[in-house]
């Protein structure tokens, strides 16, 4: 990993508009494309209803070349995608665990098996899976911002790959 371990494991974006968020996620997508191995990432997204978790995922998947509809997986639990990163293809999974009643559903719904394989995994409401989900590379927290169009977003790195992600994004931290 090229990341300097001394770098802070947290990145804060205050009062970010959706357009500014999309621009930052395009920066992340460029960095992931440069080495498709980097896209084997678990990213969790926490925040209240309407905080912008699905919006974050949509902009990231779009920036990674997903062209079809990107639905919120609130009812389907998980939506599958296929990423084409140069000569490589990689699965992506967008899960929303809001409707989980019991962390045991993680295994019962087949998500444990799915998430054990390679791919980009993006999970809303990760707290509903308890410890079954495992430690994410990046934990994103979204909260209401200065007005309806802005969000305060914090990214926490919890692995070496997560630190490298934050490092890549920090260069775009205007
Ligand atoms: P849920 O917990 O219900 O799944 P969510 O956190 O996934 O909610 P979204 O479905 O992404 O929330 O809804 C966020 C809404 O806020 C979208 O309509 C989005 O366009 C809007 N929005 C406005 N400003 C921003 C911003 N700066 N960042 C993200 N979303 C924003
Ligand atoms: Mg959502």
PDB file of N, CA, C and O in Angstrom, residues 8-32 43-46 51-53 55-57 59-60 63 138-147 149-157 162-174:
ATOM      1  N   UNK A   8      -3.952  10.656   9.124  1.00  0.00           N
ATOM      2  CA  UNK A   8      -5.125  10.455   9.970  1.00  0.00           C
ATOM      3  C   UNK A   8      -6.130   9.532   9.292  1.00  0.00           C
ATOM      4  O   UNK A   8      -6.288   9.542   8.087  1.00  0.00           O
ATOM      5  N   UNK A   9      -6.784   8.708  10.102  1.00  0.00           N
ATOM      6  CA  UNK A   9      -7.701   7.703   9.568  1.00  0.00           C
ATOM      7  C   UNK A   9      -9.099   8.262   9.372  1.00  0.00           C
ATOM      8  O   UNK A   9     -10.056   7.519   9.260  1.00  0.00           O
ATOM      9  N   UNK A  10      -9.220   9.587   9.330  1.00  0.00           N
ATOM     10  CA  UNK A  10     -10.534  10.179   9.184  1.00  0.00           C
ATOM     11  C   UNK A  10     -10.468  11.346   8.212  1.00  0.00           C
ATOM     12  O   UNK A  10      -9.496  12.100   8.199  1.00  0.00           O
ATOM     13  N   UNK A  11     -11.503  11.444   7.392  1.00  0.00           N
ATOM     14  CA  UNK A  11     -11.610  12.555   6.449  1.00  0.00           C
ATOM     15  C   UNK A  11     -12.993  13.174   6.642  1.00  0.00           C
ATOM     16  O   UNK A  11     -13.982  12.455   6.718  1.00  0.00           O
ATOM     17  N   UNK A  12     -13.051  14.500   6.748  1.00  0.00           N
ATOM     18  CA  UNK A  12     -14.345  15.172   6.952  1.00  0.00           C
ATOM     19  C   UNK A  12     -14.644  16.099   5.810  1.00  0.00           C
ATOM     20  O   UNK A  12     -13.801  16.897   5.412  1.00  0.00           O
ATOM     21  N   UNK A  13     -15.863  15.985   5.290  1.00  0.00           N
ATOM     22  CA  UNK A  13     -16.332  16.919   4.272  1.00  0.00           C
ATOM     23  C   UNK A  13     -17.529  17.641   4.871  1.00  0.00           C
ATOM     24  O   UNK A  13     -18.594  17.055   5.048  1.00  0.00           O
ATOM     25  N   UNK A  14     -17.377  18.900   5.154  1.00  0.00           N
ATOM     26  CA  UNK A  14     -18.468  19.656   5.772  1.00  0.00           C
ATOM     27  C   UNK A  14     -19.296  20.350   4.698  1.00  0.00           C
ATOM     28  O   UNK A  14     -18.758  20.837   3.695  1.00  0.00           O
ATOM     29  N   UNK A  15     -20.615  20.373   4.916  1.00  0.00           N
ATOM     30  CA  UNK A  15     -21.554  21.124   4.064  1.00  0.00           C
ATOM     31  C   UNK A  15     -21.344  20.848   2.579  1.00  0.00           C
ATOM     32  O   UNK A  15     -21.251  21.755   1.761  1.00  0.00           O
ATOM     33  N   UNK A  16     -21.298  19.557   2.251  1.00  0.00           N
ATOM     34  CA  UNK A  16     -21.033  19.151   0.868  1.00  0.00           C
ATOM     35  C   UNK A  16     -22.344  19.070   0.079  1.00  0.00           C
ATOM     36  O   UNK A  16     -23.303  18.450   0.526  1.00  0.00           O
ATOM     37  N   UNK A  17     -22.363  19.681  -1.094  1.00  0.00           N
ATOM     38  CA  UNK A  17     -23.543  19.530  -1.974  1.00  0.00           C
ATOM     39  C   UNK A  17     -23.460  18.170  -2.661  1.00  0.00           C
ATOM     40  O   UNK A  17     -22.395  17.543  -2.708  1.00  0.00           O
ATOM     41  N   UNK A  18     -24.591  17.757  -3.241  1.00  0.00           N
ATOM     42  CA  UNK A  18     -24.604  16.465  -3.946  1.00  0.00           C
ATOM     43  C   UNK A  18     -23.644  16.494  -5.142  1.00  0.00           C
ATOM     44  O   UNK A  18     -22.959  15.506  -5.414  1.00  0.00           O
ATOM     45  N   UNK A  19     -23.582  17.615  -5.843  1.00  0.00           N
ATOM     46  CA  UNK A  19     -22.662  17.722  -6.987  1.00  0.00           C
ATOM     47  C   UNK A  19     -21.208  17.588  -6.534  1.00  0.00           C
ATOM     48  O   UNK A  19     -20.392  16.942  -7.200  1.00  0.00           O
ATOM     49  N   UNK A  20     -20.898  18.205  -5.403  1.00  0.00           N
ATOM     50  CA  UNK A  20     -19.522  18.127  -4.891  1.00  0.00           C
ATOM     51  C   UNK A  20     -19.206  16.694  -4.441  1.00  0.00           C
ATOM     52  O   UNK A  20     -18.088  16.202  -4.642  1.00  0.00           O
ATOM     53  N   UNK A  21     -20.210  16.039  -3.847  1.00  0.00           N
ATOM     54  CA  UNK A  21     -20.029  14.637  -3.458  1.00  0.00           C
ATOM     55  C   UNK A  21     -19.755  13.783  -4.699  1.00  0.00           C
ATOM     56  O   UNK A  21     -18.821  12.961  -4.709  1.00  0.00           O
ATOM     57  N   UNK A  22     -20.552  13.993  -5.745  1.00  0.00           N
ATOM     58  CA  UNK A  22     -20.379  13.222  -6.981  1.00  0.00           C
ATOM     59  C   UNK A  22     -18.973  13.421  -7.546  1.00  0.00           C
ATOM     60  O   UNK A  22     -18.338  12.473  -8.002  1.00  0.00           O
ATOM     61  N   UNK A  23     -18.474  14.652  -7.482  1.00  0.00           N
ATOM     62  CA  UNK A  23     -17.130  14.940  -8.007  1.00  0.00           C
ATOM     63  C   UNK A  23     -16.071  14.176  -7.207  1.00  0.00           C
ATOM     64  O   UNK A  23     -15.132  13.615  -7.771  1.00  0.00           O
ATOM     65  N   UNK A  24     -16.245  14.124  -5.902  1.00  0.00           N
ATOM     66  CA  UNK A  24     -15.271  13.399  -5.075  1.00  0.00           C
ATOM     67  C   UNK A  24     -15.324  11.903  -5.351  1.00  0.00           C
ATOM     68  O   UNK A  24     -14.298  11.213  -5.347  1.00  0.00           O
ATOM     69  N   UNK A  25     -16.515  11.407  -5.600  1.00  0.00           N
ATOM     70  CA  UNK A  25     -16.644   9.973  -5.884  1.00  0.00           C
ATOM     71  C   UNK A  25     -16.097   9.638  -7.271  1.00  0.00           C
ATOM     72  O   UNK A  25     -15.630   8.525  -7.502  1.00  0.00           O
ATOM     73  N   UNK A  26     -16.100  10.615  -8.183  1.00  0.00           N
ATOM     74  CA  UNK A  26     -15.433  10.386  -9.472  1.00  0.00           C
ATOM     75  C   UNK A  26     -13.924  10.285  -9.264  1.00  0.00           C
ATOM     76  O   UNK A  26     -13.253   9.482  -9.915  1.00  0.00           O
ATOM     77  N   UNK A  27     -13.402  11.073  -8.345  1.00  0.00           N
ATOM     78  CA  UNK A  27     -11.974  10.962  -7.998  1.00  0.00           C
ATOM     79  C   UNK A  27     -11.674   9.570  -7.447  1.00  0.00           C
ATOM     80  O   UNK A  27     -10.682   8.930  -7.825  1.00  0.00           O
ATOM     81  N   UNK A  28     -12.539   9.093  -6.545  1.00  0.00           N
ATOM     82  CA  UNK A  28     -12.347   7.753  -5.982  1.00  0.00           C
ATOM     83  C   UNK A  28     -12.410   6.703  -7.092  1.00  0.00           C
ATOM     84  O   UNK A  28     -11.576   5.789  -7.140  1.00  0.00           O
ATOM     85  N   UNK A  29     -13.383   6.839  -7.994  1.00  0.00           N
ATOM     86  CA  UNK A  29     -13.545   5.860  -9.067  1.00  0.00           C
ATOM     87  C   UNK A  29     -12.294   5.818  -9.963  1.00  0.00           C
ATOM     88  O   UNK A  29     -11.850   4.746 -10.353  1.00  0.00           O
ATOM     89  N   UNK A  30     -11.740   6.986 -10.247  1.00  0.00           N
ATOM     90  CA  UNK A  30     -10.503   7.032 -11.061  1.00  0.00           C
ATOM     91  C   UNK A  30      -9.388   6.269 -10.374  1.00  0.00           C
ATOM     92  O   UNK A  30      -8.647   5.518 -10.997  1.00  0.00           O
ATOM     93  N   UNK A  31      -9.272   6.451  -9.079  1.00  0.00           N
ATOM     94  CA  UNK A  31      -8.223   5.789  -8.303  1.00  0.00           C
ATOM     95  C   UNK A  31      -8.457   4.273  -8.277  1.00  0.00           C
ATOM     96  O   UNK A  31      -7.512   3.488  -8.382  1.00  0.00           O
ATOM     97  N   UNK A  32      -9.703   3.852  -8.154  1.00  0.00           N
ATOM     98  CA  UNK A  32     -10.011   2.417  -8.146  1.00  0.00           C
ATOM     99  C   UNK A  32      -9.716   1.802  -9.514  1.00  0.00           C
ATOM    100  O   UNK A  32      -9.178   0.693  -9.603  1.00  0.00           O
ATOM    101  N   UNK A  43     -17.404  -1.024   2.038  1.00  0.00           N
ATOM    102  CA  UNK A  43     -17.713   0.335   2.497  1.00  0.00           C
ATOM    103  C   UNK A  43     -19.071   0.304   3.177  1.00  0.00           C
ATOM    104  O   UNK A  43     -20.060  -0.155   2.578  1.00  0.00           O
ATOM    105  N   UNK A  44     -19.134   0.735   4.414  1.00  0.00           N
ATOM    106  CA  UNK A  44     -20.426   0.825   5.105  1.00  0.00           C
ATOM    107  C   UNK A  44     -20.866   2.288   5.128  1.00  0.00           C
ATOM    108  O   UNK A  44     -20.035   3.205   5.150  1.00  0.00           O
ATOM    109  N   UNK A  45     -22.186   2.475   5.123  1.00  0.00           N
ATOM    110  CA  UNK A  45     -22.748   3.836   5.113  1.00  0.00           C
ATOM    111  C   UNK A  45     -23.779   3.949   6.219  1.00  0.00           C
ATOM    112  O   UNK A  45     -24.757   3.195   6.237  1.00  0.00           O
ATOM    113  N   UNK A  46     -23.526   4.875   7.136  1.00  0.00           N
ATOM    114  CA  UNK A  46     -24.442   5.077   8.251  1.00  0.00           C
ATOM    115  C   UNK A  46     -24.982   6.495   8.235  1.00  0.00           C
ATOM    116  O   UNK A  46     -24.280   7.433   7.851  1.00  0.00           O
ATOM    117  N   UNK A  51     -30.403  10.510   4.704  1.00  0.00           N
ATOM    118  CA  UNK A  51     -29.116  11.198   4.905  1.00  0.00           C
ATOM    119  C   UNK A  51     -28.307  11.267   3.614  1.00  0.00           C
ATOM    120  O   UNK A  51     -27.491  12.179   3.429  1.00  0.00           O
ATOM    121  N   UNK A  52     -28.528  10.279   2.720  1.00  0.00           N
ATOM    122  CA  UNK A  52     -27.799  10.303   1.447  1.00  0.00           C
ATOM    123  C   UNK A  52     -26.946   9.067   1.193  1.00  0.00           C
ATOM    124  O   UNK A  52     -26.073   9.090   0.324  1.00  0.00           O
ATOM    125  N   UNK A  53     -27.236   7.975   1.897  1.00  0.00           N
ATOM    126  CA  UNK A  53     -26.448   6.751   1.735  1.00  0.00           C
ATOM    127  C   UNK A  53     -26.601   6.172   0.327  1.00  0.00           C
ATOM    128  O   UNK A  53     -25.608   5.871  -0.342  1.00  0.00           O
ATOM    129  N   UNK A  55     -27.679   7.720  -2.268  1.00  0.00           N
ATOM    130  CA  UNK A  55     -27.171   8.729  -3.205  1.00  0.00           C
ATOM    131  C   UNK A  55     -25.648   8.587  -3.363  1.00  0.00           C
ATOM    132  O   UNK A  55     -25.124   8.645  -4.484  1.00  0.00           O
ATOM    133  N   UNK A  56     -24.954   8.371  -2.263  1.00  0.00           N
ATOM    134  CA  UNK A  56     -23.506   8.151  -2.273  1.00  0.00           C
ATOM    135  C   UNK A  56     -23.184   6.934  -3.147  1.00  0.00           C
ATOM    136  O   UNK A  56     -22.315   6.992  -4.040  1.00  0.00           O
ATOM    137  N   UNK A  57     -23.905   5.835  -2.909  1.00  0.00           N
ATOM    138  CA  UNK A  57     -23.655   4.590  -3.661  1.00  0.00           C
ATOM    139  C   UNK A  57     -23.921   4.814  -5.149  1.00  0.00           C
ATOM    140  O   UNK A  57     -23.134   4.399  -6.004  1.00  0.00           O
ATOM    141  N   UNK A  59     -23.804   7.567  -6.960  1.00  0.00           N
ATOM    142  CA  UNK A  59     -22.769   8.368  -7.622  1.00  0.00           C
ATOM    143  C   UNK A  59     -21.481   7.569  -7.787  1.00  0.00           C
ATOM    144  O   UNK A  59     -20.797   7.703  -8.804  1.00  0.00           O
ATOM    145  N   UNK A  60     -21.161   6.726  -6.810  1.00  0.00           N
ATOM    146  CA  UNK A  60     -19.937   5.916  -6.934  1.00  0.00           C
ATOM    147  C   UNK A  60     -20.099   4.877  -8.048  1.00  0.00           C
ATOM    148  O   UNK A  60     -19.200   4.723  -8.896  1.00  0.00           O
ATOM    149  N   UNK A  63     -19.965   6.501 -11.398  1.00  0.00           N
ATOM    150  CA  UNK A  63     -18.584   6.903 -11.722  1.00  0.00           C
ATOM    151  C   UNK A  63     -17.746   5.691 -12.127  1.00  0.00           C
ATOM    152  O   UNK A  63     -16.759   5.827 -12.843  1.00  0.00           O
ATOM    153  N   UNK A 138     -13.769   1.081   4.825  1.00  0.00           N
ATOM    154  CA  UNK A 138     -14.125   2.489   5.021  1.00  0.00           C
ATOM    155  C   UNK A 138     -15.539   2.546   5.597  1.00  0.00           C
ATOM    156  O   UNK A 138     -16.458   1.920   5.059  1.00  0.00           O
ATOM    157  N   UNK A 139     -15.697   3.263   6.692  1.00  0.00           N
ATOM    158  CA  UNK A 139     -17.024   3.504   7.270  1.00  0.00           C
ATOM    159  C   UNK A 139     -17.381   4.958   6.988  1.00  0.00           C
ATOM    160  O   UNK A 139     -16.650   5.869   7.389  1.00  0.00           O
ATOM    161  N   UNK A 140     -18.490   5.155   6.275  1.00  0.00           N
ATOM    162  CA  UNK A 140     -18.933   6.501   5.920  1.00  0.00           C
ATOM    163  C   UNK A 140     -20.088   6.877   6.838  1.00  0.00           C
ATOM    164  O   UNK A 140     -21.004   6.086   7.049  1.00  0.00           O
ATOM    165  N   UNK A 141     -20.029   8.094   7.392  1.00  0.00           N
ATOM    166  CA  UNK A 141     -21.143   8.591   8.215  1.00  0.00           C
ATOM    167  C   UNK A 141     -21.665   9.859   7.574  1.00  0.00           C
ATOM    168  O   UNK A 141     -20.884  10.790   7.335  1.00  0.00           O
ATOM    169  N   UNK A 142     -22.961   9.890   7.314  1.00  0.00           N
ATOM    170  CA  UNK A 142     -23.571  11.066   6.683  1.00  0.00           C
ATOM    171  C   UNK A 142     -24.558  11.696   7.652  1.00  0.00           C
ATOM    172  O   UNK A 142     -25.315  10.997   8.324  1.00  0.00           O
ATOM    173  N   UNK A 143     -24.551  13.003   7.706  1.00  0.00           N
ATOM    174  CA  UNK A 143     -25.468  13.714   8.596  1.00  0.00           C
ATOM    175  C   UNK A 143     -25.953  14.981   7.909  1.00  0.00           C
ATOM    176  O   UNK A 143     -25.321  15.480   6.963  1.00  0.00           O
ATOM    177  N   UNK A 144     -27.084  15.487   8.388  1.00  0.00           N
ATOM    178  CA  UNK A 144     -27.646  16.724   7.847  1.00  0.00           C
ATOM    179  C   UNK A 144     -26.575  17.813   7.855  1.00  0.00           C
ATOM    180  O   UNK A 144     -25.771  17.900   8.783  1.00  0.00           O
ATOM    181  N   UNK A 145     -26.587  18.643   6.823  1.00  0.00           N
ATOM    182  CA  UNK A 145     -25.607  19.719   6.738  1.00  0.00           C
ATOM    183  C   UNK A 145     -26.240  21.067   7.031  1.00  0.00           C
ATOM    184  O   UNK A 145     -27.285  21.150   7.682  1.00  0.00           O
ATOM    185  N   UNK A 146     -25.624  22.103   6.521  1.00  0.00           N
ATOM    186  CA  UNK A 146     -26.061  23.472   6.810  1.00  0.00           C
ATOM    187  C   UNK A 146     -27.479  23.745   6.304  1.00  0.00           C
ATOM    188  O   UNK A 146     -28.203  24.551   6.877  1.00  0.00           O
ATOM    189  N   UNK A 147     -27.875  23.071   5.207  1.00  0.00           N
ATOM    190  CA  UNK A 147     -29.242  23.195   4.691  1.00  0.00           C
ATOM    191  C   UNK A 147     -29.624  21.877   4.016  1.00  0.00           C
ATOM    192  O   UNK A 147     -28.844  20.935   4.017  1.00  0.00           O
ATOM    193  N   UNK A 149     -29.708  20.855   1.094  1.00  0.00           N
ATOM    194  CA  UNK A 149     -28.905  20.431  -0.057  1.00  0.00           C
ATOM    195  C   UNK A 149     -27.479  20.053   0.323  1.00  0.00           C
ATOM    196  O   UNK A 149     -26.683  19.740  -0.560  1.00  0.00           O
ATOM    197  N   UNK A 150     -27.173  20.124   1.607  1.00  0.00           N
ATOM    198  CA  UNK A 150     -25.797  19.853   2.025  1.00  0.00           C
ATOM    199  C   UNK A 150     -25.755  18.762   3.092  1.00  0.00           C
ATOM    200  O   UNK A 150     -26.694  18.602   3.862  1.00  0.00           O
ATOM    201  N   UNK A 151     -24.630  18.034   3.098  1.00  0.00           N
ATOM    202  CA  UNK A 151     -24.445  16.988   4.098  1.00  0.00           C
ATOM    203  C   UNK A 151     -23.055  17.121   4.701  1.00  0.00           C
ATOM    204  O   UNK A 151     -22.105  17.502   4.013  1.00  0.00           O
ATOM    205  N   UNK A 152     -22.956  16.772   5.981  1.00  0.00           N
ATOM    206  CA  UNK A 152     -21.650  16.633   6.621  1.00  0.00           C
ATOM    207  C   UNK A 152     -21.293  15.150   6.543  1.00  0.00           C
ATOM    208  O   UNK A 152     -22.056  14.302   7.022  1.00  0.00           O
ATOM    209  N   UNK A 153     -20.169  14.863   5.929  1.00  0.00           N
ATOM    210  CA  UNK A 153     -19.801  13.472   5.667  1.00  0.00           C
ATOM    211  C   UNK A 153     -18.429  13.184   6.279  1.00  0.00           C
ATOM    212  O   UNK A 153     -17.495  13.974   6.118  1.00  0.00           O
ATOM    213  N   UNK A 154     -18.355  12.092   7.004  1.00  0.00           N
ATOM    214  CA  UNK A 154     -17.084  11.642   7.585  1.00  0.00           C
ATOM    215  C   UNK A 154     -16.752  10.272   7.036  1.00  0.00           C
ATOM    216  O   UNK A 154     -17.626   9.404   6.979  1.00  0.00           O
ATOM    217  N   UNK A 155     -15.494  10.098   6.649  1.00  0.00           N
ATOM    218  CA  UNK A 155     -15.027   8.791   6.196  1.00  0.00           C
ATOM    219  C   UNK A 155     -13.960   8.315   7.168  1.00  0.00           C
ATOM    220  O   UNK A 155     -13.000   9.049   7.447  1.00  0.00           O
ATOM    221  N   UNK A 156     -14.151   7.108   7.674  1.00  0.00           N
ATOM    222  CA  UNK A 156     -13.195   6.514   8.608  1.00  0.00           C
ATOM    223  C   UNK A 156     -12.529   5.321   7.937  1.00  0.00           C
ATOM    224  O   UNK A 156     -13.217   4.447   7.413  1.00  0.00           O
ATOM    225  N   UNK A 157     -11.199   5.285   7.963  1.00  0.00           N
ATOM    226  CA  UNK A 157     -10.462   4.151   7.403  1.00  0.00           C
ATOM    227  C   UNK A 157     -10.211   3.138   8.503  1.00  0.00           C
ATOM    228  O   UNK A 157      -9.760   3.501   9.594  1.00  0.00           O
ATOM    229  N   UNK A 162      -8.344   0.931   3.291  1.00  0.00           N
ATOM    230  CA  UNK A 162      -9.186   2.077   3.635  1.00  0.00           C
ATOM    231  C   UNK A 162      -8.360   3.353   3.774  1.00  0.00           C
ATOM    232  O   UNK A 162      -8.770   4.433   3.331  1.00  0.00           O
ATOM    233  N   UNK A 163      -7.189   3.227   4.365  1.00  0.00           N
ATOM    234  CA  UNK A 163      -6.296   4.396   4.493  1.00  0.00           C
ATOM    235  C   UNK A 163      -5.873   4.916   3.121  1.00  0.00           C
ATOM    236  O   UNK A 163      -5.803   6.132   2.906  1.00  0.00           O
ATOM    237  N   UNK A 164      -5.606   3.973   2.216  1.00  0.00           N
ATOM    238  CA  UNK A 164      -5.207   4.366   0.861  1.00  0.00           C
ATOM    239  C   UNK A 164      -6.363   5.081   0.148  1.00  0.00           C
ATOM    240  O   UNK A 164      -6.141   6.040  -0.601  1.00  0.00           O
ATOM    241  N   UNK A 165      -7.585   4.630   0.393  1.00  0.00           N
ATOM    242  CA  UNK A 165      -8.762   5.282  -0.190  1.00  0.00           C
ATOM    243  C   UNK A 165      -8.835   6.732   0.294  1.00  0.00           C
ATOM    244  O   UNK A 165      -9.008   7.672  -0.493  1.00  0.00           O
ATOM    245  N   UNK A 166      -8.675   6.913   1.604  1.00  0.00           N
ATOM    246  CA  UNK A 166      -8.752   8.269   2.160  1.00  0.00           C
ATOM    247  C   UNK A 166      -7.634   9.149   1.617  1.00  0.00           C
ATOM    248  O   UNK A 166      -7.841  10.335   1.343  1.00  0.00           O
ATOM    249  N   UNK A 167      -6.475   8.542   1.451  1.00  0.00           N
ATOM    250  CA  UNK A 167      -5.330   9.270   0.911  1.00  0.00           C
ATOM    251  C   UNK A 167      -5.640   9.755  -0.508  1.00  0.00           C
ATOM    252  O   UNK A 167      -5.389  10.918  -0.856  1.00  0.00           O
ATOM    253  N   UNK A 168      -6.233   8.870  -1.312  1.00  0.00           N
ATOM    254  CA  UNK A 168      -6.584   9.231  -2.694  1.00  0.00           C
ATOM    255  C   UNK A 168      -7.610  10.365  -2.701  1.00  0.00           C
ATOM    256  O   UNK A 168      -7.552  11.277  -3.530  1.00  0.00           O
ATOM    257  N   UNK A 169      -8.552  10.307  -1.770  1.00  0.00           N
ATOM    258  CA  UNK A 169      -9.602  11.335  -1.719  1.00  0.00           C
ATOM    259  C   UNK A 169      -9.092  12.642  -1.140  1.00  0.00           C
ATOM    260  O   UNK A 169      -9.582  13.716  -1.482  1.00  0.00           O
ATOM    261  N   UNK A 170      -8.108  12.563  -0.278  1.00  0.00           N
ATOM    262  CA  UNK A 170      -7.599  13.760   0.394  1.00  0.00           C
ATOM    263  C   UNK A 170      -7.005  14.738  -0.612  1.00  0.00           C
ATOM    264  O   UNK A 170      -7.049  15.942  -0.412  1.00  0.00           O
ATOM    265  N   UNK A 171      -6.462  14.193  -1.714  1.00  0.00           N
ATOM    266  CA  UNK A 171      -5.886  15.061  -2.736  1.00  0.00           C
ATOM    267  C   UNK A 171      -6.953  15.920  -3.396  1.00  0.00           C
ATOM    268  O   UNK A 171      -6.668  16.863  -4.087  1.00  0.00           O
ATOM    269  N   UNK A 172      -8.221  15.510  -3.217  1.00  0.00           N
ATOM    270  CA  UNK A 172      -9.335  16.234  -3.825  1.00  0.00           C
ATOM    271  C   UNK A 172     -10.142  16.970  -2.753  1.00  0.00           C
ATOM    272  O   UNK A 172     -11.287  17.315  -2.951  1.00  0.00           O
ATOM    273  N   UNK A 173      -9.526  17.182  -1.604  1.00  0.00           N
ATOM    274  CA  UNK A 173     -10.251  17.685  -0.437  1.00  0.00           C
ATOM    275  C   UNK A 173     -10.198  19.206  -0.390  1.00  0.00           C
ATOM    276  O   UNK A 173      -9.628  19.798   0.517  1.00  0.00           O
ATOM    277  N   UNK A 174     -10.795  19.824  -1.407  1.00  0.00           N
ATOM    278  CA  UNK A 174     -10.735  21.291  -1.496  1.00  0.00           C
ATOM    279  C   UNK A 174     -11.628  21.943  -0.450  1.00  0.00           C
ATOM    280  O   UNK A 174     -12.615  21.367  -0.055  1.00  0.00           O
TER     281      UNK A 174
END
